[in-house]
Amino acid sequence: MTVHVGTFHSEDDILNTLGRYFPLRKPGILLGRGDDCALLPAGKPLSVSTDLFLEDVHFRRSYCSAEEIGHKALACNISDLAACGTRPLAFTLNLGLPADLDNAWFNAFLSGMGSLAAKYNMALIGGDLSRTRDLQISVTVMGEVIGEGAFLSRGGSMPGDVIFVVGALGLARVGLQELEAHGREAVQEWPKACQALLKPEPRVDAGLMLARVAMNARPPALMDVSDGLVRDLPRLLGQTGEMGVWGEHGSGLGAELIIPAGLLQAELLEWSRRHGRNPVHEALIGGDDYALLGSCAPDMLSALHAAIPDFWEIGVVTEGEAIYCNREPLSSLEGFDHFSSQG
């Protein structure tokens, strides 16, 4: 297959550019890309996750730089590895490239993705290319489970467990609202919020620390926050029927959350004040946070506070499937859903 994209004249041109950012050989990979399949060493279990990252669905080129798009496309997937307490190892990359992309844009895109891959020593081990109308990106990541019993799932919460978050809530929502309304100019007034949306940082170190705890105690339940706490917390508690062998639909678990506005990010508080919004509500419904959401036994708290920056408690797991935040039912709010009429 030959593709013509901007200043590229062939698929080989694109592959050669990829090679400048992602070496063919990487420690821990027996055979990288370039053959019909890559070859990974058998031994510890691998965790695998995949996501689509589509133009005008997940990002807009009108206000996202090429470097930011490359970074975020991989970061969203690495966040899934962090949420399972696994160490990033390798990834595949499928690209649908429109005709208006030039060499400079493509190099910036690979630079953003390559810098993040290098940070976690991840190898690009394969993928595919195609000509498309809009920019389409699909990434599949693989991670190493670090030890026996160290893989973390969403299941396992128990009444009395403490619910915690690692990272900020609601900040990316402010970035999205302002970038959609004002374009790139929003970065000047709302730098942290725009950074949270455009260039999120996966919480790999926190996930690995939680996995190490799991090797010597009852494992924490863990996931990342991508669709907003109001949608993701019921998933953590097993209320949505998505947990398979790790949990049962209708878990009988609920939650009592206490989130003082004073614990939220300053830009979220200021944005909410200007727009007459409740900042706690904005924090609950905001997607794209890529914070970690989990629950653990209370006796783990002192160690986790000491070891994990941005670790904060937001409530407790309760019996019964009602979820309240600051004594208000969460059912009154709605998070992000690609397929809802409001999504």
CSV table of C-alpha atoms in Angstrom, one decimal:
chain,number,residue,atom,x,y,z
A,1,MET,CA,0.0,0.0,0.0
A,2,THR,CA,1.3,3.4,-0.9
A,3,VAL,CA,0.1,6.6,0.8
A,4,HIS,CA,0.7,10.2,-0.1
A,5,VAL,CA,0.5,12.5,2.9
A,6,GLY,CA,1.8,16.0,2.6
A,7,THR,CA,5.6,15.8,1.8
A,8,PHE,CA,5.6,12.0,2.2
A,9,HIS,CA,5.7,10.1,-1.0
A,10,SER,CA,5.4,6.5,0.3
A,11,GLU,CA,4.7,4.4,3.3
A,12,ASP,CA,8.4,3.8,3.6
A,13,ASP,CA,8.9,7.5,4.0
A,14,ILE,CA,6.6,7.4,7.0
A,15,LEU,CA,8.2,4.3,8.4
A,16,ASN,CA,11.6,5.8,8.1
A,17,THR,CA,10.4,8.9,10.0
A,18,LEU,CA,9.0,6.6,12.7
A,19,GLY,CA,12.4,5.0,13.0
A,20,ARG,CA,14.0,8.3,14.0
A,21,TYR,CA,11.8,8.4,17.1
A,22,PHE,CA,11.4,4.8,18.0
A,23,PRO,CA,14.4,2.4,17.8
A,24,LEU,CA,13.7,-1.0,16.3
A,25,ARG,CA,15.5,-2.7,19.2
A,26,LYS,CA,14.7,-2.2,22.9
A,27,PRO,CA,15.7,-4.2,26.0
A,28,GLY,CA,13.0,-6.7,27.0
A,29,ILE,CA,11.7,-7.1,23.4
A,30,LEU,CA,12.8,-10.2,21.6
A,31,LEU,CA,11.7,-8.9,18.2
A,32,GLY,CA,10.3,-5.5,17.5
A,33,ARG,CA,8.4,-4.1,14.5
A,34,GLY,CA,9.5,-4.8,11.0
A,35,ASP,CA,8.3,-8.4,10.8
A,36,ASP,CA,4.7,-9.8,10.6
A,37,CYS,CA,4.6,-10.0,14.4
A,38,ALA,CA,6.6,-8.7,17.3
A,39,LEU,CA,7.9,-11.2,19.8
A,40,LEU,CA,7.7,-10.5,23.5
A,41,PRO,CA,9.3,-12.7,26.2
A,42,ALA,CA,7.0,-15.1,28.0
A,43,GLY,CA,7.2,-15.0,31.8
A,44,LYS,CA,5.2,-12.6,33.9
A,45,PRO,CA,1.7,-11.9,32.7
A,46,LEU,CA,1.1,-8.9,30.4
A,47,SER,CA,-1.7,-6.4,30.8
A,48,VAL,CA,-3.1,-5.0,27.5
A,49,SER,CA,-5.3,-2.0,26.7
A,50,THR,CA,-6.3,-0.2,23.6
A,51,ASP,CA,-8.0,3.1,22.7
A,52,LEU,CA,-9.2,5.1,19.7
A,53,PHE,CA,-8.1,8.8,19.5
A,54,LEU,CA,-10.2,10.4,16.8
A,55,GLU,CA,-10.1,14.0,15.4
A,56,ASP,CA,-13.1,16.1,16.3
A,57,VAL,CA,-14.2,13.4,18.8
A,58,HIS,CA,-11.3,13.3,21.2
A,59,PHE,CA,-9.3,16.3,20.0
A,60,ARG,CA,-9.3,19.2,17.6
A,61,ARG,CA,-6.3,20.2,15.5
A,62,SER,CA,-7.6,23.8,15.7
A,63,TYR,CA,-6.3,24.1,19.2
A,64,CYS,CA,-4.2,21.0,19.9
A,65,SER,CA,-0.6,21.0,18.7
A,66,ALA,CA,0.9,18.0,16.9
A,67,GLU,CA,3.2,17.4,19.9
A,68,GLU,CA,0.2,17.4,22.3
A,69,ILE,CA,-1.8,15.0,20.2
A,70,GLY,CA,1.1,12.6,20.0
A,71,HIS,CA,1.6,12.8,23.8
A,72,LYS,CA,-2.0,12.4,24.7
A,73,ALA,CA,-2.8,9.5,22.3
A,74,LEU,CA,-0.2,7.5,24.2
A,75,ALA,CA,-0.8,9.0,27.7
A,76,CYS,CA,-4.4,7.9,27.7
A,77,ASN,CA,-3.4,4.3,27.2
A,78,ILE,CA,-0.5,4.4,29.7
A,79,SER,CA,-3.0,5.6,32.2
A,80,ASP,CA,-4.9,2.3,31.8
A,81,LEU,CA,-1.7,0.5,32.7
A,82,ALA,CA,-1.1,2.7,35.7
A,83,ALA,CA,-4.7,1.9,36.8
A,84,CYS,CA,-3.8,-1.8,36.9
A,85,GLY,CA,-0.5,-1.2,38.7
A,86,THR,CA,1.5,-2.5,35.7
A,87,ARG,CA,4.8,-1.3,34.3
A,88,PRO,CA,4.7,0.1,30.7
A,89,LEU,CA,6.5,-2.2,28.3
A,90,ALA,CA,5.5,-1.7,24.6
A,91,PHE,CA,2.8,-0.4,22.3
A,92,THR,CA,1.5,-0.6,18.8
A,93,LEU,CA,0.4,2.4,16.7
A,94,ASN,CA,-2.2,2.5,13.9
A,95,LEU,CA,-2.5,5.7,12.0
A,96,GLY,CA,-5.1,7.0,9.6
A,97,LEU,CA,-3.5,10.1,8.0
A,98,PRO,CA,-5.3,12.8,6.0
A,99,ALA,CA,-3.6,14.4,3.0
A,100,ASP,CA,-3.1,17.8,4.6
A,101,LEU,CA,-0.5,16.7,7.2
A,102,ASP,CA,3.1,17.6,6.3
A,103,ASN,CA,6.5,16.4,7.4
A,104,ALA,CA,6.9,19.0,10.1
A,105,TRP,CA,3.5,18.2,11.7
A,106,PHE,CA,4.3,14.4,11.6
A,107,ASN,CA,7.7,14.9,13.2
A,108,ALA,CA,6.2,17.0,16.0
A,109,PHE,CA,3.5,14.4,16.6
A,110,LEU,CA,6.1,11.7,16.9
A,111,SER,CA,8.3,13.9,19.1
A,112,GLY,CA,5.5,14.2,21.6
A,113,MET,CA,4.7,10.5,21.5
A,114,GLY,CA,8.3,9.5,21.5
A,115,SER,CA,9.3,11.7,24.5
A,116,LEU,CA,6.6,10.0,26.6
A,117,ALA,CA,7.5,6.5,25.4
A,118,ALA,CA,11.2,7.2,26.3
A,119,LYS,CA,10.2,8.4,29.8
A,120,TYR,CA,8.7,4.9,30.4
A,121,ASN,CA,11.2,3.0,28.3
A,122,MET,CA,8.4,1.8,26.0
A,123,ALA,CA,9.1,0.1,22.6
A,124,LEU,CA,7.0,0.7,19.5
A,125,ILE,CA,6.6,-2.8,18.2
A,126,GLY,CA,4.3,-2.5,15.3
A,127,GLY,CA,1.1,-1.0,13.8
A,128,ASP,CA,-0.5,0.0,10.5
A,129,LEU,CA,-0.9,3.0,8.2
A,130,SER,CA,-3.7,4.2,6.0
A,131,ARG,CA,-5.0,7.2,4.2
A,132,THR,CA,-8.1,8.7,5.8
A,133,ARG,CA,-10.3,11.8,5.6
A,134,ASP,CA,-9.6,12.8,9.2
A,135,LEU,CA,-6.8,12.0,11.6
A,136,GLN,CA,-7.4,8.7,13.3
A,137,ILE,CA,-5.1,7.1,15.9
A,138,SER,CA,-5.3,3.8,17.6
A,139,VAL,CA,-2.8,2.7,20.3
A,140,THR,CA,-2.5,-0.6,22.0
A,141,VAL,CA,-0.3,-0.8,25.1
A,142,MET,CA,1.3,-3.7,26.9
A,143,GLY,CA,2.5,-3.7,30.5
A,144,GLU,CA,4.3,-6.0,32.9
A,145,VAL,CA,2.7,-7.2,36.1
A,146,ILE,CA,5.4,-6.6,38.6
A,147,GLY,CA,4.8,-9.6,40.9
A,148,GLU,CA,2.5,-12.3,42.2
A,149,GLY,CA,-0.8,-10.7,43.2
A,150,ALA,CA,0.2,-7.3,42.0
A,151,PHE,CA,-2.3,-6.8,39.2
A,152,LEU,CA,-4.9,-4.3,40.4
A,153,SER,CA,-8.5,-4.5,39.2
A,154,ARG,CA,-11.6,-2.5,39.8
A,155,GLY,CA,-13.1,-5.2,42.0
A,156,GLY,CA,-12.5,-5.9,45.6
A,157,SER,CA,-14.0,-2.9,47.5
A,158,MET,CA,-15.5,-3.6,50.8
A,159,PRO,CA,-17.8,-1.6,53.2
A,160,GLY,CA,-15.6,0.6,55.3
A,161,ASP,CA,-12.9,1.0,52.7
A,162,VAL,CA,-11.6,4.5,52.1
A,163,ILE,CA,-12.1,5.9,48.6
A,164,PHE,CA,-9.2,7.9,47.3
A,165,VAL,CA,-8.0,9.8,44.3
A,166,VAL,CA,-4.5,10.4,43.0
A,167,GLY,CA,-4.4,13.6,41.0
A,168,ALA,CA,-6.8,16.5,40.2
A,169,LEU,CA,-10.5,16.3,39.4
A,170,GLY,CA,-12.3,18.6,37.1
A,171,LEU,CA,-9.4,20.6,35.8
A,172,ALA,CA,-9.4,19.1,32.3
A,173,ARG,CA,-13.1,20.0,32.1
A,174,VAL,CA,-12.3,23.7,32.5
A,175,GLY,CA,-9.6,23.4,29.9
A,176,LEU,CA,-12.1,21.8,27.4
A,177,GLN,CA,-14.7,24.4,28.0
A,178,GLU,CA,-12.3,27.3,27.5
A,179,LEU,CA,-10.5,25.8,24.5
A,180,GLU,CA,-13.8,25.0,22.8
A,181,ALA,CA,-15.0,28.6,23.4
A,182,HIS,CA,-11.8,30.6,22.8
A,183,GLY,CA,-9.3,28.3,21.0
A,184,ARG,CA,-5.6,28.5,21.8
A,185,GLU,CA,-5.9,31.9,23.5
A,186,ALA,CA,-7.4,30.0,26.5
A,187,VAL,CA,-4.0,28.7,27.4
A,188,GLN,CA,-2.9,32.2,28.5
A,189,GLU,CA,-5.7,32.6,31.1
A,190,TRP,CA,-6.1,28.9,32.1
A,191,PRO,CA,-2.7,27.4,31.8
A,192,LYS,CA,-3.1,24.5,34.3
A,193,ALA,CA,-6.6,23.6,33.1
A,194,CYS,CA,-5.5,23.6,29.4
A,195,GLN,CA,-2.4,21.6,30.3
A,196,ALA,CA,-4.5,19.0,32.1
A,197,LEU,CA,-6.6,18.5,28.9
A,198,LEU,CA,-3.9,18.8,26.3
A,199,LYS,CA,-1.0,17.0,27.9
A,200,PRO,CA,-2.1,14.7,30.8
A,201,GLU,CA,0.5,12.8,32.8
A,202,PRO,CA,-0.4,9.2,33.6
A,203,ARG,CA,0.1,8.2,37.2
A,204,VAL,CA,2.5,5.3,36.6
A,205,ASP,CA,4.5,5.7,39.8
A,206,ALA,CA,1.4,5.8,42.0
A,207,GLY,CA,0.0,2.7,40.2
A,208,LEU,CA,3.2,0.8,40.8
A,209,MET,CA,3.3,1.8,44.5
A,210,LEU,CA,-0.3,0.6,45.0
A,211,ALA,CA,0.6,-2.7,43.2
A,212,ARG,CA,3.6,-3.2,45.6
A,213,VAL,CA,1.2,-2.7,48.5
A,214,ALA,CA,-1.1,-5.4,47.0
A,215,MET,CA,1.7,-7.9,47.2
A,216,ASN,CA,1.6,-7.9,51.0
A,217,ALA,CA,-2.0,-7.0,51.9
A,218,ARG,CA,-5.5,-7.0,50.5
A,219,PRO,CA,-5.2,-5.3,47.1
A,220,PRO,CA,-6.7,-1.9,46.6
A,221,ALA,CA,-9.4,-1.6,44.0
A,222,LEU,CA,-8.2,0.8,41.3
A,223,MET,CA,-9.1,2.4,37.9
A,224,ASP,CA,-8.4,5.7,36.1
A,225,VAL,CA,-10.9,8.6,35.8
A,226,SER,CA,-11.6,9.2,32.1
A,227,ASP,CA,-15.4,9.7,32.0
A,228,GLY,CA,-15.8,11.7,35.2
A,229,LEU,CA,-16.2,10.5,38.8
A,230,VAL,CA,-19.9,10.4,38.5
A,231,ARG,CA,-19.7,7.6,35.9
A,232,ASP,CA,-16.5,5.9,37.0
A,233,LEU,CA,-17.2,5.5,40.7
A,234,PRO,CA,-20.2,3.2,40.1
A,235,ARG,CA,-17.8,1.1,37.9
A,236,LEU,CA,-15.3,0.8,40.7
A,237,LEU,CA,-18.0,-0.3,43.0
A,238,GLY,CA,-19.3,-3.0,40.6
A,239,GLN,CA,-22.7,-1.4,40.0
A,240,THR,CA,-22.5,-1.4,36.2
A,241,GLY,CA,-21.9,-5.0,35.3
A,242,GLU,CA,-18.6,-4.4,33.6
A,243,MET,CA,-16.3,-6.2,36.0
A,244,GLY,CA,-16.5,-9.8,34.6
A,245,VAL,CA,-14.7,-12.4,36.7
A,246,TRP,CA,-13.4,-9.7,39.0
A,247,GLY,CA,-16.8,-8.7,40.5
A,248,GLU,CA,-20.5,-9.2,40.3
A,249,HIS,CA,-23.1,-6.8,38.8
A,250,GLY,CA,-25.2,-5.5,41.6
A,251,SER,CA,-22.4,-5.5,44.2
A,252,GLY,CA,-24.6,-4.0,47.0
A,253,LEU,CA,-21.9,-1.3,47.5
A,254,GLY,CA,-22.4,2.4,47.6
A,255,ALA,CA,-20.4,5.4,48.8
A,256,GLU,CA,-20.4,8.5,51.0
A,257,LEU,CA,-18.2,11.2,49.5
A,258,ILE,CA,-17.0,14.3,51.2
A,259,ILE,CA,-15.3,16.7,48.8
A,260,PRO,CA,-14.8,20.2,50.2
A,261,ALA,CA,-14.5,22.8,47.5
A,262,GLY,CA,-11.3,24.0,49.2
A,263,LEU,CA,-9.5,20.9,48.1
A,264,LEU,CA,-10.1,21.5,44.4
A,265,GLN,CA,-7.7,23.3,42.0
A,266,ALA,CA,-7.6,27.1,42.0
A,267,GLU,CA,-8.4,27.4,38.3
A,268,LEU,CA,-11.5,25.2,38.7
A,269,LEU,CA,-12.7,27.3,41.6
A,270,GLU,CA,-12.2,30.6,39.7
A,271,TRP,CA,-13.8,29.2,36.6
A,272,SER,CA,-16.8,28.0,38.6
A,273,ARG,CA,-17.1,31.4,40.4
A,274,ARG,CA,-17.2,33.3,37.1
A,275,HIS,CA,-19.7,31.0,35.5
A,276,GLY,CA,-22.0,30.5,38.5
A,277,ARG,CA,-21.3,26.8,38.8
A,278,ASN,CA,-20.8,24.5,41.7
A,279,PRO,CA,-17.1,23.6,41.6
A,280,VAL,CA,-17.7,20.2,43.3
A,281,HIS,CA,-20.3,19.3,40.6
A,282,GLU,CA,-17.8,20.3,37.9
A,283,ALA,CA,-15.2,18.1,39.6
A,284,LEU,CA,-17.6,15.1,39.7
A,285,ILE,CA,-18.7,15.3,36.0
A,286,GLY,CA,-15.4,16.3,34.4
A,287,GLY,CA,-13.9,13.7,32.1
A,288,ASP,CA,-10.3,13.4,30.8
A,289,ASP,CA,-8.8,13.8,34.2
A,290,TYR,CA,-6.7,10.6,34.1
A,291,ALA,CA,-6.4,10.7,37.8
A,292,LEU,CA,-6.5,7.3,39.7
A,293,LEU,CA,-9.6,6.4,41.6
A,294,GLY,CA,-9.5,3.6,44.2
A,295,SER,CA,-10.4,2.2,47.5
A,296,CYS,CA,-8.3,0.5,50.2
A,297,ALA,CA,-8.4,-0.7,53.7
A,298,PRO,CA,-8.1,2.1,56.3
A,299,ASP,CA,-4.9,0.7,57.7
A,300,MET,CA,-3.1,1.4,54.4
A,301,LEU,CA,-3.6,5.1,54.5
A,302,SER,CA,-0.6,6.3,56.4
A,303,ALA,CA,1.8,4.4,54.1
A,304,LEU,CA,0.0,5.6,50.9
A,305,HIS,CA,-0.1,9.2,52.0
A,306,ALA,CA,3.7,9.1,52.7
A,307,ALA,CA,4.6,7.4,49.4
A,308,ILE,CA,2.2,8.9,46.8
A,309,PRO,CA,2.1,12.7,46.0
A,310,ASP,CA,-1.4,14.0,45.2
A,311,PHE,CA,-3.1,11.2,47.2
A,312,TRP,CA,-6.3,12.4,48.9
A,313,GLU,CA,-9.2,10.7,50.6
A,314,ILE,CA,-12.7,11.6,49.3
A,315,GLY,CA,-15.0,9.2,51.2
A,316,VAL,CA,-15.9,5.7,52.3
A,317,VAL,CA,-17.5,2.6,50.7
A,318,THR,CA,-20.9,1.8,52.2
A,319,GLU,CA,-23.5,-0.9,52.1
A,320,GLY,CA,-26.4,-0.3,49.7
A,321,GLU,CA,-26.0,1.0,46.2
A,322,ALA,CA,-26.7,4.7,46.9
A,323,ILE,CA,-23.8,7.1,46.2
A,324,TYR,CA,-23.8,10.5,47.9
A,325,CYS,CA,-21.4,13.4,47.7
A,326,ASN,CA,-21.7,16.1,50.4
A,327,ARG,CA,-25.1,14.5,51.2
A,328,GLU,CA,-26.3,15.0,47.6
A,329,PRO,CA,-27.1,11.9,45.5
A,330,LEU,CA,-24.7,11.4,42.6
A,331,SER,CA,-27.6,10.3,40.5
A,332,SER,CA,-28.6,13.9,40.0
A,333,LEU,CA,-25.4,14.4,37.9
A,334,GLU,CA,-24.3,12.9,34.6
A,335,GLY,CA,-20.8,12.3,33.3
A,336,PHE,CA,-19.5,11.9,29.8
A,337,ASP,CA,-20.8,9.2,27.4
A,338,HIS,CA,-19.8,9.0,23.7
A,339,PHE,CA,-23.2,7.5,22.8
A,340,SER,CA,-25.7,9.6,24.9
A,341,SER,CA,-27.7,12.4,23.3
A,342,GLN,CA,-25.8,14.8,25.5
A,343,GLY,CA,-22.3,13.3,24.9
